Short mmCIF file of C-alpha atoms in Angstrom, two decimals:
data_model
loop_
_atom_site.label_atom_id
_atom_site.label_comp_id
_atom_site.label_asym_id
_atom_site.label_seq_id
_atom_site.Cartn_x
_atom_site.Cartn_y
_atom_site.Cartn_z
CA MET A 1 -20.81 34.65 -40.25
CA ALA A 2 -23.47 34.96 -37.79
CA LEU A 3 -24.58 39.27 -37.79
CA ILE A 4 -25.24 40.69 -34.85
CA ARG A 5 -28.82 42.63 -33.88
CA LYS A 6 -28.80 45.88 -33.12
CA THR A 7 -30.82 46.35 -29.91
CA HIS A 8 -28.78 47.51 -27.39
CA THR A 9 -29.44 51.57 -26.49
CA PRO A 10 -26.41 54.71 -26.47
CA SER A 11 -25.65 53.66 -22.94
CA ASP A 12 -25.45 50.55 -22.93
CA GLY A 13 -22.89 48.76 -20.55
CA ASN A 14 -19.54 49.73 -18.94
CA ASN A 15 -17.72 48.95 -21.97
CA ARG A 16 -19.44 52.30 -24.23
CA ARG A 17 -19.31 54.65 -21.63
CA LEU A 18 -15.32 55.23 -23.02
CA PRO A 19 -15.72 58.64 -26.13
CA ARG A 20 -17.89 57.53 -28.99
CA ASP A 21 -16.52 60.06 -31.44
CA ARG A 22 -15.61 58.77 -34.69
CA GLU A 23 -11.74 59.08 -33.41
CA GLY A 24 -12.39 57.00 -29.97
CA LEU A 25 -14.21 54.35 -31.55
CA LEU A 26 -11.50 53.90 -33.86
CA ARG A 27 -8.42 53.75 -30.93
CA GLN A 28 -11.13 51.19 -29.02
CA LEU A 29 -10.54 48.74 -31.65
CA ASP A 30 -7.12 48.22 -31.15
CA ASP A 31 -8.46 47.72 -27.19
CA GLU A 32 -7.11 44.61 -25.58
CA ALA A 33 -10.86 43.89 -24.05
CA ALA A 34 -12.88 42.18 -26.89
CA ASP A 35 -15.99 43.51 -25.50
CA ILE A 36 -15.09 46.93 -25.40
CA ARG A 37 -13.56 46.43 -29.30
CA ARG A 38 -16.55 44.84 -29.88
CA TRP A 39 -19.27 47.73 -28.88
CA ALA A 40 -17.05 50.28 -31.16
CA ALA A 41 -17.55 48.43 -33.77
CA LEU A 42 -21.31 48.11 -33.70
CA ASP A 43 -20.96 52.34 -32.93
CA LEU A 44 -18.73 52.69 -35.42
CA ALA A 45 -21.41 52.24 -37.75
CA ALA A 46 -22.43 56.40 -37.28
CA PHE A 47 -19.32 57.01 -39.35
CA PRO A 48 -19.18 56.30 -42.52
CA ASP A 49 -16.27 57.32 -43.56
CA ALA A 50 -14.82 54.84 -40.72
CA ALA A 51 -14.97 51.86 -42.90
CA ASP A 52 -11.80 52.19 -44.06
CA GLU A 53 -10.28 51.99 -41.09
CA ILE A 54 -12.67 48.39 -40.12
CA CYS A 55 -11.08 47.18 -43.54
CA ALA A 56 -7.99 47.17 -41.96
CA ARG A 57 -8.70 45.47 -38.97
CA LEU A 58 -10.35 42.30 -39.78
CA GLU A 59 -7.35 40.76 -40.99
CA GLN A 60 -5.36 41.01 -37.55
CA GLU A 61 -8.98 40.53 -34.90
CA THR A 62 -9.16 37.03 -33.27
CA GLN A 63 -11.75 37.37 -32.03
CA THR A 64 -15.08 36.29 -33.45
CA PRO A 65 -17.87 38.21 -32.03
CA VAL A 66 -15.37 41.02 -32.55
CA ARG A 67 -15.07 40.39 -36.43
CA GLU A 68 -18.94 39.84 -36.70
CA ALA A 69 -19.70 43.12 -34.92
CA MET A 70 -16.80 44.50 -37.34
CA PHE A 71 -19.14 42.78 -40.44
CA THR A 72 -22.45 43.85 -39.16
CA THR A 73 -21.18 47.63 -39.70
CA LEU A 74 -19.73 47.32 -42.94
CA ILE A 75 -22.58 45.74 -44.60
CA GLU A 76 -24.45 49.33 -42.46
CA ILE A 77 -22.26 51.38 -44.13
CA GLY A 78 -22.23 49.45 -47.30
CA GLY A 79 -20.73 51.40 -49.97
CA ASN A 80 -17.53 51.84 -52.94
CA ALA A 81 -15.48 51.76 -49.64
CA VAL A 82 -16.69 49.08 -47.60
CA VAL A 83 -16.27 46.72 -52.02
CA LYS A 84 -12.96 47.94 -52.18
CA GLY A 85 -11.63 47.25 -48.26
CA LEU A 86 -13.32 44.58 -48.49
CA ILE A 87 -12.03 42.40 -52.46
CA PRO A 88 -8.07 42.46 -50.76
CA LEU A 89 -9.29 40.52 -48.74
CA LEU A 90 -9.75 37.64 -50.97
CA HIS A 91 -6.47 37.17 -51.13
CA SER A 92 -5.97 36.08 -47.23
CA GLU A 93 -4.86 33.03 -45.73
CA ASP A 94 -7.30 33.13 -43.22
CA VAL A 95 -10.60 31.00 -44.02
CA ALA A 96 -12.66 32.00 -41.99
CA LEU A 97 -11.94 35.78 -43.15
CA ARG A 98 -12.30 34.86 -46.91
CA ASN A 99 -15.28 33.06 -46.27
CA ALA A 100 -17.35 35.74 -44.21
CA VAL A 101 -15.70 38.27 -47.38
CA VAL A 102 -17.65 36.31 -49.18
CA GLU A 103 -20.90 36.57 -46.44
CA ALA A 104 -20.31 40.18 -46.82
CA LEU A 105 -20.16 40.63 -49.85
CA GLN A 106 -22.67 38.79 -51.02
CA GLN A 107 -25.25 41.38 -49.50
CA LEU A 108 -24.20 44.72 -51.56
CA PRO A 109 -24.72 43.57 -54.64
CA ASP A 110 -24.98 47.13 -56.05
CA ALA A 111 -22.30 48.17 -54.89
CA VAL A 112 -19.88 44.84 -56.27
CA SER A 113 -21.83 45.47 -59.02
CA PRO A 114 -19.19 47.69 -60.55
CA TYR A 115 -16.08 44.97 -59.68
CA MET A 116 -17.27 41.98 -60.27
CA ALA A 117 -15.97 41.95 -64.47
CA THR A 118 -12.43 42.99 -62.50
CA MET A 119 -12.78 40.30 -59.40
CA LEU A 120 -13.68 37.74 -62.30
CA GLU A 121 -10.13 37.86 -64.07
CA ASP A 122 -8.29 38.50 -61.51
CA PRO A 123 -4.63 36.74 -61.74
CA ASP A 124 -5.57 34.17 -58.83
CA THR A 125 -7.79 30.58 -59.97
CA ASP A 126 -8.36 30.97 -56.40
CA SER A 127 -9.56 34.98 -56.14
CA ARG A 128 -11.54 33.79 -59.18
CA ILE A 129 -12.97 30.74 -57.98
CA PHE A 130 -14.64 33.25 -54.35
CA ALA A 131 -15.48 35.73 -57.19
CA VAL A 132 -17.73 33.29 -58.06
CA ASN A 133 -18.42 32.15 -54.81
CA VAL A 134 -20.37 35.31 -54.01
CA LEU A 135 -22.50 35.35 -57.29
CA ALA A 136 -23.61 32.48 -55.80
CA ASN A 137 -25.68 34.47 -53.40
CA LEU A 138 -25.91 37.62 -55.18
CA ARG A 139 -28.74 39.45 -56.33
CA HIS A 140 -28.54 41.61 -59.13
CA PRO A 141 -29.21 41.30 -62.62
CA GLN A 142 -26.34 40.04 -64.03
CA THR A 143 -25.68 37.46 -63.01
CA PRO A 144 -26.47 34.98 -64.92
CA ALA A 145 -24.19 37.58 -67.51
CA TRP A 146 -20.86 36.90 -65.13
CA LEU A 147 -21.73 33.62 -64.79
CA GLN A 148 -22.03 33.18 -69.02
CA GLN A 149 -18.66 35.43 -68.64
CA VAL A 150 -16.74 33.14 -66.77
CA ILE A 151 -17.93 29.56 -68.64
CA THR A 152 -16.78 31.03 -71.86
CA HIS A 153 -12.95 32.86 -71.43
CA ASP A 154 -11.24 31.14 -67.87
CA SER A 155 -9.24 28.83 -69.09
CA ASP A 156 -9.61 27.24 -65.42
CA PHE A 157 -11.23 24.34 -64.87
CA ASN A 158 -12.05 24.65 -61.51
CA VAL A 159 -13.37 28.26 -62.10
CA CYS A 160 -15.69 27.35 -64.43
CA ALA A 161 -16.62 24.50 -62.94
CA SER A 162 -18.08 26.66 -59.92
CA ALA A 163 -19.84 28.38 -62.12
CA VAL A 164 -21.49 26.02 -63.87
CA ASP A 165 -22.70 24.57 -60.55
CA VAL A 166 -23.35 27.81 -59.76
CA LEU A 167 -25.87 28.73 -63.11
CA ALA A 168 -27.42 25.35 -61.87
CA GLU A 169 -29.25 27.51 -59.72
CA VAL A 170 -29.47 31.50 -60.98
CA GLY A 171 -29.34 30.47 -64.99
CA THR A 172 -31.29 31.73 -67.70
CA PRO A 173 -31.99 29.44 -70.66
CA GLU A 174 -29.31 32.33 -72.48
CA ALA A 175 -26.58 30.07 -70.84
CA ILE A 176 -27.14 27.35 -72.20
CA PRO A 177 -25.39 28.01 -75.37
CA ALA A 178 -21.95 29.26 -73.46
CA LEU A 179 -22.75 25.46 -71.53
CA THR A 180 -22.40 23.03 -74.40
CA GLY A 181 -19.33 24.29 -76.00
CA LEU A 182 -17.56 23.84 -72.28
CA PRO A 183 -16.96 19.46 -72.34
CA GLU A 184 -14.93 20.30 -75.65
CA ARG A 185 -13.39 23.25 -74.47
CA PHE A 186 -11.57 20.35 -71.84
CA SER A 187 -12.34 17.51 -73.51
CA ASP A 188 -9.47 15.54 -71.43
CA GLU A 189 -12.13 16.46 -67.41
CA PRO A 190 -14.99 13.72 -68.35
CA PHE A 191 -16.58 15.69 -65.35
CA MET A 192 -17.22 18.92 -67.05
CA GLN A 193 -19.39 16.44 -69.31
CA PHE A 194 -21.26 15.56 -65.90
CA CYS A 195 -21.60 19.43 -64.52
CA VAL A 196 -22.87 20.71 -67.65
CA GLN A 197 -25.67 18.06 -68.34
CA ALA A 198 -27.10 18.38 -64.57
CA ALA A 199 -26.73 22.21 -64.80
CA ILE A 200 -28.80 22.42 -68.63
CA ARG A 201 -31.23 19.49 -67.34
CA ARG A 202 -31.94 22.60 -64.12
CA ILE A 203 -31.45 25.54 -66.01
CA GLN A 204 -34.58 24.03 -68.13
CA GLY A 205 -36.48 22.16 -64.62
CA ASN A 206 -35.98 18.59 -65.58
CA GLY A 207 -33.58 18.00 -62.59
CA ARG A 208 -35.35 19.51 -59.90
#
């Protein structure tokens, strides 16, 4: 997802001569013209309380530049409302949208952290994998601990394998005991043994 560098001024372009108040901008998110929707999405960064409405429109927005503008604004706003609005979209059937949500959440580590334990316990297996994907580039001190929680408690092979892959990149030696127990838990999946051995080598500095 390419985020937009906001180098414009409030008077740029004919498409921005419409009302720039909160309600006017929200109405413009439903305009037929993509340029108007895009500018409205960018300008809504001035109204943090519009985060819920922006999140609610993400799934129905079909134009990539407009979506990118929405995500740019949501990341700039940040905070609890944005994260609460984005997490449910991990259940979307729209692959591009899900990937963009993962990337956006990765840029909001402090806001995401209170929700991560719940995300990792989602009943939907795919959603738990997406939560692990968020952890892959989430700069938060609890990331290794969350991943250890996954490989210790999650019963799904694919979820655990995804967590092992991430631990290979961000794990610490404290994760090794939990890793060594995985092959026994998934004894019918020989590939897990390979993944674990590779991850341990990376963590120990022997496989880089």
